[in-house]
PDB file of C-alpha atoms in Angstrom:
ATOM      1  CA  UNK V  35      41.260 224.901 -77.323  1.00  0.00           C
ATOM      2  CA  UNK V  36      38.245 224.169 -75.162  1.00  0.00           C
ATOM      3  CA  UNK V  37      36.386 227.166 -73.721  1.00  0.00           C
ATOM      4  CA  UNK V  38      35.535 225.108 -70.629  1.00  0.00           C
ATOM      5  CA  UNK V  39      39.035 223.765 -69.949  1.00  0.00           C
ATOM      6  CA  UNK V  40      41.181 225.492 -67.330  1.00  0.00           C
ATOM      7  CA  UNK V  41      44.346 223.420 -67.878  1.00  0.00           C
ATOM      8  CA  UNK V  42      45.335 221.934 -71.230  1.00  0.00           C
ATOM      9  CA  UNK V  43      48.408 220.098 -72.459  1.00  0.00           C
ATOM     10  CA  UNK V  44      49.089 219.349 -76.100  1.00  0.00           C
ATOM     11  CA  UNK V  45      51.759 216.730 -76.968  1.00  0.00           C
ATOM     12  CA  UNK V  46      54.012 217.777 -74.100  1.00  0.00           C
ATOM     13  CA  UNK V  47      57.455 216.211 -73.731  1.00  0.00           C
ATOM     14  CA  UNK V  48      59.893 216.912 -70.898  1.00  0.00           C
ATOM     15  CA  UNK V  49      63.521 215.829 -70.905  1.00  0.00           C
ATOM     16  CA  UNK V  50      66.210 216.356 -68.285  1.00  0.00           C
ATOM     17  CA  UNK V  51      69.346 215.911 -70.326  1.00  0.00           C
ATOM     18  CA  UNK V  52      69.158 212.422 -71.809  1.00  0.00           C
ATOM     19  CA  UNK V  53      66.464 211.381 -69.342  1.00  0.00           C
ATOM     20  CA  UNK V  54      62.903 211.414 -70.739  1.00  0.00           C
ATOM     21  CA  UNK V  55      60.579 212.347 -67.850  1.00  0.00           C
ATOM     22  CA  UNK V  56      57.330 212.825 -69.812  1.00  0.00           C
ATOM     23  CA  UNK V  57      56.433 211.696 -73.317  1.00  0.00           C
ATOM     24  CA  UNK V  58      53.652 213.054 -75.557  1.00  0.00           C
ATOM     25  CA  UNK V  59      51.269 214.148 -72.776  1.00  0.00           C
ATOM     26  CA  UNK V  60      47.872 215.517 -73.873  1.00  0.00           C
ATOM     27  CA  UNK V  61      44.835 216.146 -71.650  1.00  0.00           C
ATOM     28  CA  UNK V  62      42.473 218.838 -70.406  1.00  0.00           C
ATOM     29  CA  UNK V  63      41.090 219.614 -66.955  1.00  0.00           C
ATOM     30  CA  UNK V  64      37.849 221.539 -66.616  1.00  0.00           C
ATOM     31  CA  UNK V  65      37.376 224.472 -64.260  1.00  0.00           C
ATOM     32  CA  UNK V  66      36.184 223.300 -60.840  1.00  0.00           C
ATOM     33  CA  UNK V  67      37.385 219.704 -61.302  1.00  0.00           C
ATOM     34  CA  UNK V  68      38.988 217.479 -58.663  1.00  0.00           C
ATOM     35  CA  UNK V  69      41.572 215.291 -60.392  1.00  0.00           C
ATOM     36  CA  UNK V  70      44.060 212.724 -59.129  1.00  0.00           C
ATOM     37  CA  UNK V  71      47.325 212.236 -61.009  1.00  0.00           C
ATOM     38  CA  UNK V  72      48.462 208.758 -60.068  1.00  0.00           C
ATOM     39  CA  UNK V  73      51.058 206.177 -60.953  1.00  0.00           C
ATOM     40  CA  UNK V  74      54.091 204.470 -59.385  1.00  0.00           C
ATOM     41  CA  UNK V  75      57.171 206.322 -58.122  1.00  0.00           C
ATOM     42  CA  UNK V  76      59.141 207.644 -61.084  1.00  0.00           C
ATOM     43  CA  UNK V  77      56.096 207.787 -63.361  1.00  0.00           C
ATOM     44  CA  UNK V  78      56.440 211.563 -63.861  1.00  0.00           C
ATOM     45  CA  UNK V  79      53.799 212.888 -61.439  1.00  0.00           C
ATOM     46  CA  UNK V  80      55.980 215.549 -59.797  1.00  0.00           C
ATOM     47  CA  UNK V  81      57.311 216.687 -63.172  1.00  0.00           C
ATOM     48  CA  UNK V  82      53.761 217.066 -64.452  1.00  0.00           C
ATOM     49  CA  UNK V  83      52.831 219.155 -61.388  1.00  0.00           C
ATOM     50  CA  UNK V  84      55.907 221.355 -61.934  1.00  0.00           C
ATOM     51  CA  UNK V  85      54.912 221.932 -65.558  1.00  0.00           C
ATOM     52  CA  UNK V  86      51.349 222.912 -64.630  1.00  0.00           C
ATOM     53  CA  UNK V  87      52.752 225.302 -62.008  1.00  0.00           C
ATOM     54  CA  UNK V  88      55.077 226.946 -64.510  1.00  0.00           C
ATOM     55  CA  UNK V  89      58.096 225.920 -62.436  1.00  0.00           C
ATOM     56  CA  UNK V  90      59.386 223.838 -65.357  1.00  0.00           C
ATOM     57  CA  UNK V  91      58.979 224.459 -69.067  1.00  0.00           C
ATOM     58  CA  UNK V  92      58.238 221.694 -71.567  1.00  0.00           C
ATOM     59  CA  UNK V  93      60.933 220.476 -73.936  1.00  0.00           C
ATOM     60  CA  UNK V  94      58.216 220.227 -76.603  1.00  0.00           C
ATOM     61  CA  UNK V  95      54.475 220.867 -76.787  1.00  0.00           C
ATOM     62  CA  UNK V  96      52.046 223.428 -75.433  1.00  0.00           C
ATOM     63  CA  UNK V  97      50.628 224.103 -71.955  1.00  0.00           C
ATOM     64  CA  UNK V  98      47.652 226.445 -71.599  1.00  0.00           C
ATOM     65  CA  UNK V  99      46.281 227.744 -68.283  1.00  0.00           C
ATOM     66  CA  UNK V 100      42.981 229.521 -68.879  1.00  0.00           C
ATOM     67  CA  UNK V 101      43.759 231.558 -71.978  1.00  0.00           C
ATOM     68  CA  UNK V 102      47.472 231.892 -71.221  1.00  0.00           C
ATOM     69  CA  UNK V 103      49.985 229.723 -73.054  1.00  0.00           C
ATOM     70  CA  UNK V 104      52.750 228.963 -70.543  1.00  0.00           C
ATOM     71  CA  UNK V 105      55.071 227.370 -73.072  1.00  0.00           C
ATOM     72  CA  UNK V 106      55.665 230.690 -74.882  1.00  0.00           C
ATOM     73  CA  UNK V 107      55.048 233.149 -72.021  1.00  0.00           C
ATOM     74  CA  UNK V 108      57.775 235.712 -71.371  1.00  0.00           C
ATOM     75  CA  UNK V 109      59.489 235.074 -68.009  1.00  0.00           C
ATOM     76  CA  UNK V 110      58.556 238.533 -66.681  1.00  0.00           C
ATOM     77  CA  UNK V 111      54.853 237.656 -67.072  1.00  0.00           C
ATOM     78  CA  UNK V 112      55.081 234.289 -65.301  1.00  0.00           C
ATOM     79  CA  UNK V 113      54.701 235.624 -61.704  1.00  0.00           C
ATOM     80  CA  UNK V 114      51.226 236.971 -62.518  1.00  0.00           C
ATOM     81  CA  UNK V 115      50.162 233.497 -63.699  1.00  0.00           C
ATOM     82  CA  UNK V 116      51.696 231.769 -60.667  1.00  0.00           C
ATOM     83  CA  UNK V 117      49.630 233.944 -58.317  1.00  0.00           C
ATOM     84  CA  UNK V 118      46.587 232.059 -59.602  1.00  0.00           C
ATOM     85  CA  UNK V 119      48.182 228.714 -58.712  1.00  0.00           C
ATOM     86  CA  UNK V 120      48.687 227.368 -55.184  1.00  0.00           C
ATOM     87  CA  UNK V 121      51.208 224.561 -54.618  1.00  0.00           C
ATOM     88  CA  UNK V 122      51.437 222.095 -51.730  1.00  0.00           C
ATOM     89  CA  UNK V 123      54.811 220.357 -51.744  1.00  0.00           C
ATOM     90  CA  UNK V 124      55.450 216.802 -50.581  1.00  0.00           C
ATOM     91  CA  UNK V 125      57.997 217.947 -47.972  1.00  0.00           C
ATOM     92  CA  UNK V 126      55.888 220.941 -46.810  1.00  0.00           C
ATOM     93  CA  UNK V 127      58.760 223.487 -47.237  1.00  0.00           C
ATOM     94  CA  UNK V 128      57.765 225.336 -44.067  1.00  0.00           C
ATOM     95  CA  UNK V 129      60.187 227.797 -42.465  1.00  0.00           C
ATOM     96  CA  UNK V 130      60.874 226.256 -39.068  1.00  0.00           C
ATOM     97  CA  UNK V 131      61.920 229.524 -37.383  1.00  0.00           C
ATOM     98  CA  UNK V 132      58.672 231.318 -38.312  1.00  0.00           C
ATOM     99  CA  UNK V 133      55.303 230.871 -36.618  1.00  0.00           C
ATOM    100  CA  UNK V 134      52.395 229.202 -38.375  1.00  0.00           C
ATOM    101  CA  UNK V 135      50.852 232.637 -38.915  1.00  0.00           C
ATOM    102  CA  UNK V 136      54.056 234.036 -40.439  1.00  0.00           C
ATOM    103  CA  UNK V 137      54.575 231.001 -42.682  1.00  0.00           C
ATOM    104  CA  UNK V 138      51.125 231.550 -44.157  1.00  0.00           C
ATOM    105  CA  UNK V 139      51.305 235.355 -44.316  1.00  0.00           C
ATOM    106  CA  UNK V 140      54.594 235.160 -46.227  1.00  0.00           C
ATOM    107  CA  UNK V 141      52.706 233.982 -49.308  1.00  0.00           C
ATOM    108  CA  UNK V 142      50.692 237.216 -49.275  1.00  0.00           C
ATOM    109  CA  UNK V 143      53.696 239.415 -48.536  1.00  0.00           C
ATOM    110  CA  UNK V 144      55.549 237.992 -51.546  1.00  0.00           C
ATOM    111  CA  UNK V 145      52.535 238.855 -53.724  1.00  0.00           C
ATOM    112  CA  UNK V 146      52.580 242.445 -52.438  1.00  0.00           C
ATOM    113  CA  UNK V 147      49.375 242.424 -50.386  1.00  0.00           C
ATOM    114  CA  UNK V 148      49.027 245.432 -48.035  1.00  0.00           C
ATOM    115  CA  UNK V 149      49.539 244.615 -44.356  1.00  0.00           C
ATOM    116  CA  UNK V 150      45.961 245.610 -43.453  1.00  0.00           C
ATOM    117  CA  UNK V 151      44.605 242.868 -45.727  1.00  0.00           C
ATOM    118  CA  UNK V 152      47.031 240.162 -44.643  1.00  0.00           C
ATOM    119  CA  UNK V 153      45.894 239.515 -41.063  1.00  0.00           C
ATOM    120  CA  UNK V 154      42.191 238.874 -41.799  1.00  0.00           C
ATOM    121  CA  UNK V 155      43.058 236.655 -44.786  1.00  0.00           C
ATOM    122  CA  UNK V 156      45.493 234.557 -42.743  1.00  0.00           C
ATOM    123  CA  UNK V 157      43.102 234.261 -39.786  1.00  0.00           C
ATOM    124  CA  UNK V 158      40.312 233.158 -42.112  1.00  0.00           C
ATOM    125  CA  UNK V 159      42.324 230.415 -43.811  1.00  0.00           C
ATOM    126  CA  UNK V 160      43.816 229.144 -40.538  1.00  0.00           C
ATOM    127  CA  UNK V 161      40.276 228.848 -39.217  1.00  0.00           C
ATOM    128  CA  UNK V 162      39.248 226.937 -42.342  1.00  0.00           C
ATOM    129  CA  UNK V 163      41.981 224.329 -41.828  1.00  0.00           C
ATOM    130  CA  UNK V 164      41.427 224.127 -38.061  1.00  0.00           C
ATOM    131  CA  UNK V 165      44.656 225.789 -36.940  1.00  0.00           C
ATOM    132  CA  UNK V 166      43.484 229.042 -35.336  1.00  0.00           C
ATOM    133  CA  UNK V 167      44.838 227.927 -31.944  1.00  0.00           C
ATOM    134  CA  UNK V 168      48.226 227.038 -33.465  1.00  0.00           C
ATOM    135  CA  UNK V 169      48.867 230.432 -35.102  1.00  0.00           C
ATOM    136  CA  UNK V 170      51.823 231.261 -32.846  1.00  0.00           C
ATOM    137  CA  UNK V 171      53.308 227.749 -32.834  1.00  0.00           C
ATOM    138  CA  UNK V 172      56.333 226.888 -34.938  1.00  0.00           C
ATOM    139  CA  UNK V 173      56.417 223.961 -37.375  1.00  0.00           C
ATOM    140  CA  UNK V 174      58.822 221.729 -35.387  1.00  0.00           C
ATOM    141  CA  UNK V 175      56.276 221.621 -32.552  1.00  0.00           C
ATOM    142  CA  UNK V 176      53.441 220.448 -34.819  1.00  0.00           C
ATOM    143  CA  UNK V 177      52.385 216.957 -35.850  1.00  0.00           C
ATOM    144  CA  UNK V 178      52.814 215.830 -39.440  1.00  0.00           C
ATOM    145  CA  UNK V 179      49.111 216.360 -40.122  1.00  0.00           C
ATOM    146  CA  UNK V 180      49.240 219.865 -38.653  1.00  0.00           C
ATOM    147  CA  UNK V 181      52.286 220.745 -40.738  1.00  0.00           C
ATOM    148  CA  UNK V 182      50.477 219.570 -43.847  1.00  0.00           C
ATOM    149  CA  UNK V 183      47.509 221.778 -42.969  1.00  0.00           C
ATOM    150  CA  UNK V 184      49.866 224.763 -42.587  1.00  0.00           C
ATOM    151  CA  UNK V 185      51.242 224.026 -46.061  1.00  0.00           C
ATOM    152  CA  UNK V 186      47.674 223.802 -47.347  1.00  0.00           C
ATOM    153  CA  UNK V 187      46.730 227.103 -45.698  1.00  0.00           C
ATOM    154  CA  UNK V 188      49.770 228.804 -47.230  1.00  0.00           C
ATOM    155  CA  UNK V 189      48.807 227.553 -50.694  1.00  0.00           C
ATOM    156  CA  UNK V 190      45.176 228.647 -50.304  1.00  0.00           C
ATOM    157  CA  UNK V 191      45.594 232.044 -48.618  1.00  0.00           C
ATOM    158  CA  UNK V 192      46.057 233.800 -51.964  1.00  0.00           C
ATOM    159  CA  UNK V 193      42.697 232.335 -53.101  1.00  0.00           C
ATOM    160  CA  UNK V 194      44.179 230.598 -56.153  1.00  0.00           C
ATOM    161  CA  UNK V 195      42.112 229.398 -59.088  1.00  0.00           C
ATOM    162  CA  UNK V 196      44.108 226.150 -59.136  1.00  0.00           C
ATOM    163  CA  UNK V 197      45.622 224.147 -56.283  1.00  0.00           C
ATOM    164  CA  UNK V 198      48.332 221.626 -57.136  1.00  0.00           C
ATOM    165  CA  UNK V 199      49.224 219.148 -54.385  1.00  0.00           C
ATOM    166  CA  UNK V 200      52.227 216.845 -54.828  1.00  0.00           C
ATOM    167  CA  UNK V 201      51.805 213.725 -52.642  1.00  0.00           C
ATOM    168  CA  UNK V 202      50.070 215.744 -49.884  1.00  0.00           C
ATOM    169  CA  UNK V 203      49.355 212.601 -47.860  1.00  0.00           C
ATOM    170  CA  UNK V 204      52.594 210.721 -48.559  1.00  0.00           C
ATOM    171  CA  UNK V 205      53.920 211.046 -44.993  1.00  0.00           C
ATOM    172  CA  UNK V 206      50.585 210.646 -43.198  1.00  0.00           C
ATOM    173  CA  UNK V 207      48.611 207.681 -41.895  1.00  0.00           C
ATOM    174  CA  UNK V 208      45.278 206.705 -43.425  1.00  0.00           C
ATOM    175  CA  UNK V 209      43.101 208.736 -41.047  1.00  0.00           C
ATOM    176  CA  UNK V 210      45.129 211.924 -41.509  1.00  0.00           C
ATOM    177  CA  UNK V 211      45.268 211.343 -45.268  1.00  0.00           C
ATOM    178  CA  UNK V 212      41.483 211.250 -45.374  1.00  0.00           C
ATOM    179  CA  UNK V 213      41.353 214.436 -43.293  1.00  0.00           C
ATOM    180  CA  UNK V 214      43.616 216.322 -45.730  1.00  0.00           C
ATOM    181  CA  UNK V 215      41.695 215.102 -48.780  1.00  0.00           C
ATOM    182  CA  UNK V 216      38.375 216.092 -47.206  1.00  0.00           C
ATOM    183  CA  UNK V 217      39.799 219.599 -46.632  1.00  0.00           C
ATOM    184  CA  UNK V 218      40.774 219.729 -50.293  1.00  0.00           C
ATOM    185  CA  UNK V 219      37.274 218.609 -51.261  1.00  0.00           C
ATOM    186  CA  UNK V 220      35.777 221.439 -49.204  1.00  0.00           C
ATOM    187  CA  UNK V 221      37.844 224.032 -51.065  1.00  0.00           C
ATOM    188  CA  UNK V 222      36.985 222.318 -54.340  1.00  0.00           C
ATOM    189  CA  UNK V 223      33.268 222.725 -53.562  1.00  0.00           C
ATOM    190  CA  UNK V 224      33.960 226.447 -53.119  1.00  0.00           C
ATOM    191  CA  UNK V 225      35.262 226.631 -56.691  1.00  0.00           C
ATOM    192  CA  UNK V 226      38.994 225.868 -56.545  1.00  0.00           C
ATOM    193  CA  UNK V 227      40.226 223.419 -59.184  1.00  0.00           C
ATOM    194  CA  UNK V 228      42.228 220.727 -57.359  1.00  0.00           C
ATOM    195  CA  UNK V 229      44.910 218.439 -58.832  1.00  0.00           C
ATOM    196  CA  UNK V 230      46.436 215.890 -56.443  1.00  0.00           C
ATOM    197  CA  UNK V 231      49.452 213.770 -57.368  1.00  0.00           C
ATOM    198  CA  UNK V 232      49.542 210.516 -55.394  1.00  0.00           C
ATOM    199  CA  UNK V 233      50.812 206.950 -55.737  1.00  0.00           C
ATOM    200  CA  UNK V 234      48.160 205.780 -53.227  1.00  0.00           C
ATOM    201  CA  UNK V 235      45.570 203.911 -55.284  1.00  0.00           C
ATOM    202  CA  UNK V 236      43.516 203.129 -52.186  1.00  0.00           C
ATOM    203  CA  UNK V 237      43.118 206.847 -51.577  1.00  0.00           C
ATOM    204  CA  UNK V 238      42.147 207.445 -55.212  1.00  0.00           C
ATOM    205  CA  UNK V 239      39.494 204.712 -55.055  1.00  0.00           C
ATOM    206  CA  UNK V 240      38.020 206.103 -51.831  1.00  0.00           C
ATOM    207  CA  UNK V 241      37.416 209.656 -53.105  1.00  0.00           C
ATOM    208  CA  UNK V 242      35.278 210.679 -56.101  1.00  0.00           C
ATOM    209  CA  UNK V 243      37.179 212.565 -58.783  1.00  0.00           C
ATOM    210  CA  UNK V 244      38.821 212.300 -62.170  1.00  0.00           C
ATOM    211  CA  UNK V 245      41.943 210.144 -62.506  1.00  0.00           C
ATOM    212  CA  UNK V 246      44.917 210.658 -64.829  1.00  0.00           C
ATOM    213  CA  UNK V 247      47.251 207.652 -64.658  1.00  0.00           C
ATOM    214  CA  UNK V 248      50.929 207.871 -65.614  1.00  0.00           C
ATOM    215  CA  UNK V 249      53.415 205.108 -66.181  1.00  0.00           C
ATOM    216  CA  UNK V 250      57.016 205.622 -67.285  1.00  0.00           C
ATOM    217  CA  UNK V 251      56.265 209.195 -68.312  1.00  0.00           C
ATOM    218  CA  UNK V 252      53.228 208.396 -70.454  1.00  0.00           C
ATOM    219  CA  UNK V 253      49.485 208.749 -69.906  1.00  0.00           C
ATOM    220  CA  UNK V 254      48.076 205.218 -69.744  1.00  0.00           C
ATOM    221  CA  UNK V 255      44.588 206.005 -68.475  1.00  0.00           C
ATOM    222  CA  UNK V 256      42.099 208.853 -68.132  1.00  0.00           C
ATOM    223  CA  UNK V 257      38.905 208.544 -66.075  1.00  0.00           C
ATOM    224  CA  UNK V 258      36.408 211.413 -65.838  1.00  0.00           C
TER     225      UNK V 258
END
C-alpha cells in the first residue's frame, strides 16, 4: 500500500444479485487530490461512491481508507471511519421541515458534538457557502443551487478528510454547476480530498483535476 494514498482499491468487484455493478476496480487517490469519477449513466459511478463511503461492501477485493481496511472492518467500527467522510447526494436528502441551520447542525448532533460547539461550526460553514442569510429558511423555499449548497454545508460541517459528491451538479444549469464546483475547489485548497462523480464531460474538461473513467462497471481510463 502507498504511504501517500488516502483511498485505495485493489481488484474490487461489486455484485447486486446476478447484476455485476463493478468489475476488477483498482486505483489509488492521493491525499489532497481533486478527482472526477466520470462515465455514462449506469457505468457504476454511484456504486463506487457508496463503496468509498463504506455504505456498501465489496463482493470481492480490498478497499483501504488511510490505514483502515474497510472490506474487513467490523461493523461497530465503521461509524468512526464515516465521520471522516462527507457525502453530498444527488437528490440532496434535505429534511424539508427543518431550517437550513438545523439541517446542517443535524450532522454534528448525530456525531455527538456538544451543543456549545455546534452553533459556531454551523455558522462558519454557512458563511463559507454563502448561506448565512438563509439560516432560518426551509429547503422548499430555496432554489436548486441553494439547496445544493445546504447539502454541501452539511457534508463539510464535520470537517471531513474526504468529501464524496455524487452528481452534485446534475440538476443545475451550467452557471450554478460552475459555482458548486468552485466551492468544492476552495475546500480542496484547504486540504479536503474531493471526489466528484459526474456524467458531464464538459464540466470535467473545464476544471483541473484527476479523472477516473468508468464504462459498464470497469475502469477504462485514468488521468492524473
